[in-house]
Structure formats: structure tokens, C-alpha cells
Amino acid sequence: MMETSVLLLLEGLTFGYDESPLFDNLDLDFLEGSLVLLRGKNGAGKTTLCDILTGVLKADSRRCLWRDEEINQEDLRLLVAYASQEPEFFPALSGMENLHLLQLLSNETPSYLEKAVAFALEWGLGGGDLERKQVGNYSGGMRQKLWIAAHLATSREFVILDEPFTHLDDETTGQIARMLHIDPRTRLLVSHQIPEGIEFSDVIDLIGEEEK
């Protein structure tokens, strides 16, 4: 059997606030093509870990390897796509204008727009909503559909989705779950809601105190 290679390796990861360690000497590896679940109580550090994995935050570590090549943690922002829990759009722009902007910021090819629009239409967003309606006037479900479409359309080989099923109906949740299941890339899912049909390669459990 062919051994699956490691896409991202972090060794000895240590990070905390105000001299209180959130992670202490944590080792993480993400295999090529794996689907990993990240779970933990509020305050356990799920969002912080996602920010580290995407190069937004810098943690102490012994090694950070991408396909066995040493890289700076900051470089992860160019390699990992991260759909944060709250969609981050310009509310005065239309859905299509926001997608164009994301394409430019992420240095994606024109095929990115085609894929993102195809996903959004498949999940029930109308063409008129995409072209003419300001995102600030979208419902929570519409924004979430566009946000997930924008990140699943990316060419990046590691995709992180933080609570992707929030505000979504059962049908759309099932559609996205099936897409995640067959996506060949490395995927990290942060979610309290686990739809049927998703099988995880690995589970990361973060232990922390519940927020007051």
C-alpha cells in the first residue's frame, strides 16, 4: 500500500496569551487528501489554531514543514484557504464583485470565478442576487453559501472551514457535506454540527476551559 505523504507538519507548537499557554509543545501533521475534524469547547483555542495554520498568528515551533520543505509560518497564508466562522465581505458590493475581489487578493485564475459561481448557483443563490444585490442585503444563509463557495473554489491544497453549516438548510448542508467528502485536497473542518455521510481521517481534540 502506498504511504500517504504529509502536507503540513508543525512540531513543538507553543502559543499563549499573557503568559498562559494555550498550546504547549503541540505536534500536528496533516496528510495529503485527509479530512480532519477539529473540536473543543469554547475557549479551547480552535479559532486561534486556525489563525496559526493560516499564518495570521505566529507561534513558537521547532519546525514548520510543507511537503518536507522548511517554511516560515507566515507563508502559510499563501498556501492555506480559510473560511472563517463569520463571512468577511464588503457589504456595499454585490456577490460577484466580492468574488472578483477575492480572486484578485488570492491571485486566482479566471476559472476560480466559474467554480465559485457554479457552487453558489447549485446551492440556491440566484444569478440576480449574485450580479445586482449588495451582500449587505443578503440573508445569513445566502452569505454563508457565497462564503463557502468562495473558499471551496480556491486552487489552494489545504482548506479550513470554520462552522461552515451555520445558517444553512438541511439540503444545502447535505450538498456541501457530500462535496467535502469527495474533495481530494486536505481539509480541516471545525464544526459542532456533523452531517451524515462525512467520515474523518483524524480528529483533533482541544481541551480548554469553557468561556464564562
PDB file of C-alpha atoms in Angstrom, residues 63-188:
ATOM      1  CA  ARG A  63       9.726  23.017  12.744  1.00  0.00           C
ATOM      2  CA  CYS A  64       7.156  24.053  10.162  1.00  0.00           C
ATOM      3  CA  LEU A  65       7.296  21.866   7.040  1.00  0.00           C
ATOM      4  CA  TRP A  66       5.228  21.988   3.852  1.00  0.00           C
ATOM      5  CA  ARG A  67       5.790  18.789   1.857  1.00  0.00           C
ATOM      6  CA  ASP A  68       9.042  18.249   3.763  1.00  0.00           C
ATOM      7  CA  GLU A  69      10.319  21.745   2.935  1.00  0.00           C
ATOM      8  CA  GLU A  70      11.014  24.161   5.785  1.00  0.00           C
ATOM      9  CA  ILE A  71       8.874  27.300   5.518  1.00  0.00           C
ATOM     10  CA  ASN A  72       8.062  30.341   7.639  1.00  0.00           C
ATOM     11  CA  GLN A  73       4.698  30.167   9.362  1.00  0.00           C
ATOM     12  CA  GLU A  74       3.744  33.469   7.742  1.00  0.00           C
ATOM     13  CA  ASP A  75       3.980  31.779   4.336  1.00  0.00           C
ATOM     14  CA  LEU A  76       1.001  29.579   5.227  1.00  0.00           C
ATOM     15  CA  ARG A  77      -1.320  32.452   4.335  1.00  0.00           C
ATOM     16  CA  LEU A  78      -0.289  31.893   0.708  1.00  0.00           C
ATOM     17  CA  LEU A  79      -0.880  28.127   0.875  1.00  0.00           C
ATOM     18  CA  VAL A  80      -3.991  27.619   3.019  1.00  0.00           C
ATOM     19  CA  ALA A  81      -7.543  28.805   2.331  1.00  0.00           C
ATOM     20  CA  TYR A  82      -9.523  29.701   5.459  1.00  0.00           C
ATOM     21  CA  ALA A  83     -13.267  30.219   5.555  1.00  0.00           C
ATOM     22  CA  SER A  84     -13.635  31.866   8.961  1.00  0.00           C
ATOM     23  CA  GLN A  85     -16.773  31.423  11.036  1.00  0.00           C
ATOM     24  CA  GLU A  86     -18.118  34.846  10.091  1.00  0.00           C
ATOM     25  CA  PRO A  87     -18.207  35.712   6.357  1.00  0.00           C
ATOM     26  CA  GLU A  88     -15.998  38.701   5.582  1.00  0.00           C
ATOM     27  CA  PHE A  89     -17.457  40.519   2.602  1.00  0.00           C
ATOM     28  CA  PHE A  90     -17.722  44.157   1.602  1.00  0.00           C
ATOM     29  CA  PRO A  91     -21.444  44.769   2.276  1.00  0.00           C
ATOM     30  CA  ALA A  92     -21.831  47.532  -0.314  1.00  0.00           C
ATOM     31  CA  LEU A  93     -20.590  45.267  -3.135  1.00  0.00           C
ATOM     32  CA  SER A  94     -22.564  42.595  -4.951  1.00  0.00           C
ATOM     33  CA  GLY A  95     -21.758  38.921  -4.571  1.00  0.00           C
ATOM     34  CA  MET A  96     -19.988  38.882  -7.930  1.00  0.00           C
ATOM     35  CA  GLU A  97     -17.968  41.996  -7.099  1.00  0.00           C
ATOM     36  CA  ASN A  98     -16.850  40.370  -3.863  1.00  0.00           C
ATOM     37  CA  LEU A  99     -15.815  37.216  -5.735  1.00  0.00           C
ATOM     38  CA  HIS A 100     -13.814  39.299  -8.213  1.00  0.00           C
ATOM     39  CA  LEU A 101     -12.051  40.984  -5.309  1.00  0.00           C
ATOM     40  CA  LEU A 102     -11.285  37.660  -3.613  1.00  0.00           C
ATOM     41  CA  GLN A 103      -9.917  36.366  -6.906  1.00  0.00           C
ATOM     42  CA  LEU A 104      -7.510  39.309  -7.144  1.00  0.00           C
ATOM     43  CA  LEU A 105      -6.453  39.145  -3.495  1.00  0.00           C
ATOM     44  CA  SER A 106      -5.822  35.403  -3.702  1.00  0.00           C
ATOM     45  CA  ASN A 107      -4.117  35.591  -7.110  1.00  0.00           C
ATOM     46  CA  GLU A 108      -6.530  33.007  -8.543  1.00  0.00           C
ATOM     47  CA  THR A 109      -7.079  32.245 -12.238  1.00  0.00           C
ATOM     48  CA  PRO A 110     -10.342  33.117 -14.062  1.00  0.00           C
ATOM     49  CA  SER A 111     -11.542  29.525 -13.542  1.00  0.00           C
ATOM     50  CA  TYR A 112     -11.898  30.402  -9.848  1.00  0.00           C
ATOM     51  CA  LEU A 113     -14.872  32.656 -10.626  1.00  0.00           C
ATOM     52  CA  GLU A 114     -16.526  29.996 -12.759  1.00  0.00           C
ATOM     53  CA  LYS A 115     -16.265  27.416  -9.975  1.00  0.00           C
ATOM     54  CA  ALA A 116     -17.399  29.773  -7.204  1.00  0.00           C
ATOM     55  CA  VAL A 117     -20.435  30.916  -9.208  1.00  0.00           C
ATOM     56  CA  ALA A 118     -21.313  27.329 -10.140  1.00  0.00           C
ATOM     57  CA  PHE A 119     -21.231  26.288  -6.471  1.00  0.00           C
ATOM     58  CA  ALA A 120     -23.321  29.277  -5.373  1.00  0.00           C
ATOM     59  CA  LEU A 121     -25.949  28.662  -8.058  1.00  0.00           C
ATOM     60  CA  GLU A 122     -26.089  24.963  -7.226  1.00  0.00           C
ATOM     61  CA  TRP A 123     -26.750  25.826  -3.579  1.00  0.00           C
ATOM     62  CA  GLY A 124     -29.657  28.112  -4.420  1.00  0.00           C
ATOM     63  CA  LEU A 125     -28.277  31.615  -4.882  1.00  0.00           C
ATOM     64  CA  GLY A 126     -29.913  33.330  -7.837  1.00  0.00           C
ATOM     65  CA  GLY A 127     -27.984  34.913 -10.681  1.00  0.00           C
ATOM     66  CA  GLY A 128     -29.660  38.248  -9.977  1.00  0.00           C
ATOM     67  CA  ASP A 129     -28.599  38.049  -6.329  1.00  0.00           C
ATOM     68  CA  LEU A 130     -25.002  37.488  -7.376  1.00  0.00           C
ATOM     69  CA  GLU A 131     -24.908  40.190 -10.031  1.00  0.00           C
ATOM     70  CA  ARG A 132     -27.014  43.003  -8.584  1.00  0.00           C
ATOM     71  CA  LYS A 133     -27.792  42.532  -4.908  1.00  0.00           C
ATOM     72  CA  GLN A 134     -25.471  44.025  -2.292  1.00  0.00           C
ATOM     73  CA  VAL A 135     -24.105  41.368   0.076  1.00  0.00           C
ATOM     74  CA  GLY A 136     -25.174  43.562   2.980  1.00  0.00           C
ATOM     75  CA  ASN A 137     -28.750  42.782   1.956  1.00  0.00           C
ATOM     76  CA  TYR A 138     -28.196  39.013   1.811  1.00  0.00           C
ATOM     77  CA  SER A 139     -29.708  36.745   4.433  1.00  0.00           C
ATOM     78  CA  GLY A 140     -27.367  34.863   6.760  1.00  0.00           C
ATOM     79  CA  GLY A 141     -27.820  31.710   4.700  1.00  0.00           C
ATOM     80  CA  MET A 142     -27.051  33.493   1.420  1.00  0.00           C
ATOM     81  CA  ARG A 143     -23.854  34.992   2.819  1.00  0.00           C
ATOM     82  CA  GLN A 144     -22.770  31.612   4.147  1.00  0.00           C
ATOM     83  CA  LYS A 145     -23.373  29.883   0.812  1.00  0.00           C
ATOM     84  CA  LEU A 146     -21.313  32.506  -1.008  1.00  0.00           C
ATOM     85  CA  TRP A 147     -18.557  32.354   1.626  1.00  0.00           C
ATOM     86  CA  ILE A 148     -18.182  28.566   1.404  1.00  0.00           C
ATOM     87  CA  ALA A 149     -18.386  28.673  -2.415  1.00  0.00           C
ATOM     88  CA  ALA A 150     -15.613  31.290  -2.477  1.00  0.00           C
ATOM     89  CA  HIS A 151     -13.279  29.050  -0.484  1.00  0.00           C
ATOM     90  CA  LEU A 152     -14.078  25.666  -1.994  1.00  0.00           C
ATOM     91  CA  ALA A 153     -13.419  27.180  -5.432  1.00  0.00           C
ATOM     92  CA  THR A 154      -9.851  28.092  -4.489  1.00  0.00           C
ATOM     93  CA  SER A 155      -6.880  26.283  -6.020  1.00  0.00           C
ATOM     94  CA  ARG A 156      -5.130  26.012  -2.656  1.00  0.00           C
ATOM     95  CA  GLU A 157      -4.420  22.494  -1.486  1.00  0.00           C
ATOM     96  CA  PHE A 158      -5.341  22.913   2.179  1.00  0.00           C
ATOM     97  CA  VAL A 159      -8.805  24.265   3.004  1.00  0.00           C
ATOM     98  CA  ILE A 160     -10.035  25.137   6.512  1.00  0.00           C
ATOM     99  CA  LEU A 161     -13.768  25.619   7.108  1.00  0.00           C
ATOM    100  CA  ASP A 162     -14.874  27.039  10.475  1.00  0.00           C
ATOM    101  CA  GLU A 163     -18.510  26.154  11.269  1.00  0.00           C
ATOM    102  CA  PRO A 164     -19.455  26.015   7.566  1.00  0.00           C
ATOM    103  CA  PHE A 165     -23.018  24.790   8.117  1.00  0.00           C
ATOM    104  CA  THR A 166     -24.222  27.778  10.157  1.00  0.00           C
ATOM    105  CA  HIS A 167     -27.446  29.326   8.776  1.00  0.00           C
ATOM    106  CA  LEU A 168     -27.775  26.612   6.103  1.00  0.00           C
ATOM    107  CA  ASP A 169     -30.843  24.488   5.429  1.00  0.00           C
ATOM    108  CA  ASP A 170     -30.628  20.696   5.502  1.00  0.00           C
ATOM    109  CA  GLU A 171     -30.496  20.355   1.714  1.00  0.00           C
ATOM    110  CA  THR A 172     -27.570  22.750   1.280  1.00  0.00           C
ATOM    111  CA  THR A 173     -25.793  21.226   4.288  1.00  0.00           C
ATOM    112  CA  GLY A 174     -26.047  17.822   2.635  1.00  0.00           C
ATOM    113  CA  GLN A 175     -24.781  19.143  -0.695  1.00  0.00           C
ATOM    114  CA  ILE A 176     -21.728  20.772   0.885  1.00  0.00           C
ATOM    115  CA  ALA A 177     -21.076  17.717   3.063  1.00  0.00           C
ATOM    116  CA  ARG A 178     -21.022  15.455   0.007  1.00  0.00           C
ATOM    117  CA  MET A 179     -18.688  17.864  -1.776  1.00  0.00           C
ATOM    118  CA  LEU A 180     -16.329  17.913   1.205  1.00  0.00           C
ATOM    119  CA  HIS A 181     -16.358  14.134   1.361  1.00  0.00           C
ATOM    120  CA  ILE A 182     -15.115  13.709  -2.225  1.00  0.00           C
ATOM    121  CA  ASP A 183     -12.779  16.731  -2.387  1.00  0.00           C
ATOM    122  CA  PRO A 184      -9.248  15.328  -2.929  1.00  0.00           C
ATOM    123  CA  ARG A 185      -7.496  18.142  -1.061  1.00  0.00           C
ATOM    124  CA  THR A 186      -6.513  18.295   2.598  1.00  0.00           C
ATOM    125  CA  ARG A 187      -9.490  19.621   4.572  1.00  0.00           C
ATOM    126  CA  LEU A 188      -9.856  20.737   8.190  1.00  0.00           C
TER     127      LEU A 188
END
